[in-house]
PDB file of C-alpha atoms in Angstrom:
ATOM      1  CA  UNK H  32    -247.661   1.385 194.266  1.00  0.00           C
ATOM      2  CA  UNK H  33    -244.025   0.363 194.576  1.00  0.00           C
ATOM      3  CA  UNK H  34    -241.253   1.595 192.316  1.00  0.00           C
ATOM      4  CA  UNK H  35    -240.226  -0.754 189.517  1.00  0.00           C
ATOM      5  CA  UNK H  36    -236.736  -2.252 189.558  1.00  0.00           C
ATOM      6  CA  UNK H  37    -234.261  -1.827 186.716  1.00  0.00           C
ATOM      7  CA  UNK H  38    -235.069  -5.327 185.472  1.00  0.00           C
ATOM      8  CA  UNK H  39    -238.794  -4.715 185.530  1.00  0.00           C
ATOM      9  CA  UNK H  40    -238.212  -1.727 183.222  1.00  0.00           C
ATOM     10  CA  UNK H  41    -236.476  -3.738 180.509  1.00  0.00           C
ATOM     11  CA  UNK H  42    -237.618  -3.607 176.906  1.00  0.00           C
ATOM     12  CA  UNK H  43    -238.503  -7.126 175.846  1.00  0.00           C
ATOM     13  CA  UNK H  44    -238.897  -8.170 172.207  1.00  0.00           C
ATOM     14  CA  UNK H  45    -240.298 -11.647 171.637  1.00  0.00           C
ATOM     15  CA  UNK H  46    -240.684 -13.381 168.282  1.00  0.00           C
ATOM     16  CA  UNK H  47    -240.019 -16.674 166.601  1.00  0.00           C
ATOM     17  CA  UNK H  48    -239.533 -17.808 163.031  1.00  0.00           C
ATOM     18  CA  UNK H  49    -243.043 -19.278 162.726  1.00  0.00           C
ATOM     19  CA  UNK H  50    -245.002 -16.145 163.674  1.00  0.00           C
ATOM     20  CA  UNK H  51    -245.523 -13.092 161.501  1.00  0.00           C
ATOM     21  CA  UNK H  52    -245.682 -10.703 164.471  1.00  0.00           C
ATOM     22  CA  UNK H  53    -243.292  -9.697 167.216  1.00  0.00           C
ATOM     23  CA  UNK H  54    -244.385  -8.698 170.711  1.00  0.00           C
ATOM     24  CA  UNK H  55    -242.686  -5.653 172.265  1.00  0.00           C
ATOM     25  CA  UNK H  56    -243.037  -4.749 175.930  1.00  0.00           C
ATOM     26  CA  UNK H  57    -241.346  -1.541 177.081  1.00  0.00           C
ATOM     27  CA  UNK H  58    -241.205   1.244 179.644  1.00  0.00           C
ATOM     28  CA  UNK H  59    -238.819   3.303 177.466  1.00  0.00           C
ATOM     29  CA  UNK H  60    -240.529   6.668 176.825  1.00  0.00           C
ATOM     30  CA  UNK H  61    -238.949   7.225 173.404  1.00  0.00           C
ATOM     31  CA  UNK H  62    -239.832   3.766 172.157  1.00  0.00           C
ATOM     32  CA  UNK H  63    -243.376   4.088 173.558  1.00  0.00           C
ATOM     33  CA  UNK H  64    -243.891   7.294 171.569  1.00  0.00           C
ATOM     34  CA  UNK H  65    -242.470   5.780 168.381  1.00  0.00           C
ATOM     35  CA  UNK H  66    -244.647   2.677 168.707  1.00  0.00           C
ATOM     36  CA  UNK H  67    -247.733   4.803 169.365  1.00  0.00           C
ATOM     37  CA  UNK H  68    -247.079   7.023 166.327  1.00  0.00           C
ATOM     38  CA  UNK H  69    -246.332   4.013 164.102  1.00  0.00           C
ATOM     39  CA  UNK H  70    -249.483   2.201 165.242  1.00  0.00           C
ATOM     40  CA  UNK H  71    -251.639   5.254 164.489  1.00  0.00           C
ATOM     41  CA  UNK H  72    -250.120   5.621 161.026  1.00  0.00           C
ATOM     42  CA  UNK H  73    -250.067   1.884 160.226  1.00  0.00           C
ATOM     43  CA  UNK H  74    -252.764   0.177 162.322  1.00  0.00           C
ATOM     44  CA  UNK H  75    -252.639  -2.929 160.128  1.00  0.00           C
ATOM     45  CA  UNK H  76    -248.932  -3.391 160.960  1.00  0.00           C
ATOM     46  CA  UNK H  77    -248.759  -2.386 164.633  1.00  0.00           C
ATOM     47  CA  UNK H  78    -251.310  -2.382 167.439  1.00  0.00           C
ATOM     48  CA  UNK H  79    -251.373  -1.733 171.152  1.00  0.00           C
ATOM     49  CA  UNK H  80    -251.762  -4.938 173.122  1.00  0.00           C
ATOM     50  CA  UNK H  81    -252.059  -3.379 176.585  1.00  0.00           C
ATOM     51  CA  UNK H  82    -251.023  -0.486 178.777  1.00  0.00           C
ATOM     52  CA  UNK H  83    -249.364  -1.579 181.989  1.00  0.00           C
ATOM     53  CA  UNK H  84    -248.918   0.183 185.288  1.00  0.00           C
ATOM     54  CA  UNK H  85    -246.220   2.799 185.776  1.00  0.00           C
ATOM     55  CA  UNK H  86    -245.986   3.694 182.089  1.00  0.00           C
ATOM     56  CA  UNK H  87    -245.373   0.352 180.430  1.00  0.00           C
ATOM     57  CA  UNK H  88    -246.959  -0.732 177.154  1.00  0.00           C
ATOM     58  CA  UNK H  89    -246.956  -3.798 174.974  1.00  0.00           C
ATOM     59  CA  UNK H  90    -247.489  -3.829 171.216  1.00  0.00           C
ATOM     60  CA  UNK H  91    -247.813  -6.400 168.476  1.00  0.00           C
ATOM     61  CA  UNK H  92    -245.897  -5.400 165.327  1.00  0.00           C
ATOM     62  CA  UNK H  93    -245.505  -7.062 161.937  1.00  0.00           C
ATOM     63  CA  UNK H  94    -242.143  -8.800 162.142  1.00  0.00           C
ATOM     64  CA  UNK H  95    -241.110  -7.415 158.731  1.00  0.00           C
ATOM     65  CA  UNK H  96    -241.209  -3.904 160.292  1.00  0.00           C
ATOM     66  CA  UNK H  97    -238.829  -4.816 163.123  1.00  0.00           C
ATOM     67  CA  UNK H  98    -235.151  -4.020 162.650  1.00  0.00           C
ATOM     68  CA  UNK H  99    -232.095  -4.540 164.816  1.00  0.00           C
ATOM     69  CA  UNK H 100    -229.148  -2.420 163.808  1.00  0.00           C
ATOM     70  CA  UNK H 101    -225.582  -2.752 165.062  1.00  0.00           C
ATOM     71  CA  UNK H 102    -223.390   0.341 164.895  1.00  0.00           C
ATOM     72  CA  UNK H 103    -219.620   0.305 165.172  1.00  0.00           C
ATOM     73  CA  UNK H 104    -218.024   2.751 167.607  1.00  0.00           C
ATOM     74  CA  UNK H 105    -217.145   6.203 166.255  1.00  0.00           C
ATOM     75  CA  UNK H 106    -213.564   6.885 165.297  1.00  0.00           C
ATOM     76  CA  UNK H 107    -211.779   9.598 167.255  1.00  0.00           C
ATOM     77  CA  UNK H 108    -211.833  11.830 164.153  1.00  0.00           C
ATOM     78  CA  UNK H 109    -215.603  11.413 163.730  1.00  0.00           C
ATOM     79  CA  UNK H 110    -216.149  11.971 167.466  1.00  0.00           C
ATOM     80  CA  UNK H 111    -214.086  15.197 167.309  1.00  0.00           C
ATOM     81  CA  UNK H 112    -216.026  16.489 164.279  1.00  0.00           C
ATOM     82  CA  UNK H 113    -219.371  15.677 165.928  1.00  0.00           C
ATOM     83  CA  UNK H 114    -218.270  17.518 169.070  1.00  0.00           C
ATOM     84  CA  UNK H 115    -217.203  20.576 167.061  1.00  0.00           C
ATOM     85  CA  UNK H 116    -220.494  20.598 165.149  1.00  0.00           C
ATOM     86  CA  UNK H 117    -222.474  20.325 168.389  1.00  0.00           C
ATOM     87  CA  UNK H 118    -220.565  23.259 169.905  1.00  0.00           C
ATOM     88  CA  UNK H 119    -221.189  25.343 166.764  1.00  0.00           C
ATOM     89  CA  UNK H 120    -224.921  24.652 167.094  1.00  0.00           C
ATOM     90  CA  UNK H 121    -225.106  25.514 170.775  1.00  0.00           C
ATOM     91  CA  UNK H 122    -225.122  22.021 172.269  1.00  0.00           C
ATOM     92  CA  UNK H 123    -222.905  21.611 175.314  1.00  0.00           C
ATOM     93  CA  UNK H 124    -221.843  18.145 176.355  1.00  0.00           C
ATOM     94  CA  UNK H 125    -220.970  16.962 179.841  1.00  0.00           C
ATOM     95  CA  UNK H 126    -217.393  18.118 179.349  1.00  0.00           C
ATOM     96  CA  UNK H 127    -218.421  21.701 178.687  1.00  0.00           C
TER      97      UNK H 127
END
């Protein structure tokens, strides 16, 4: 089995205005776990379509449950406070 390329590991979300479901295909471990948990809790809203080789999955999900959120960049003040809080709680970033 050959190693997948970066582009073969993309997360793909397909939907159109006419359909009530979106199709999600991903190799992202975090998203896979969230989709699996959501589908177990809400099987009428989300279901596994197929498991693919090398850890990929595809799911069908009710389009009303899908959200895309855009976040603005953190201000320097907010970044500094987050860094201080992380240090206080024992989290060390790349910079020490």
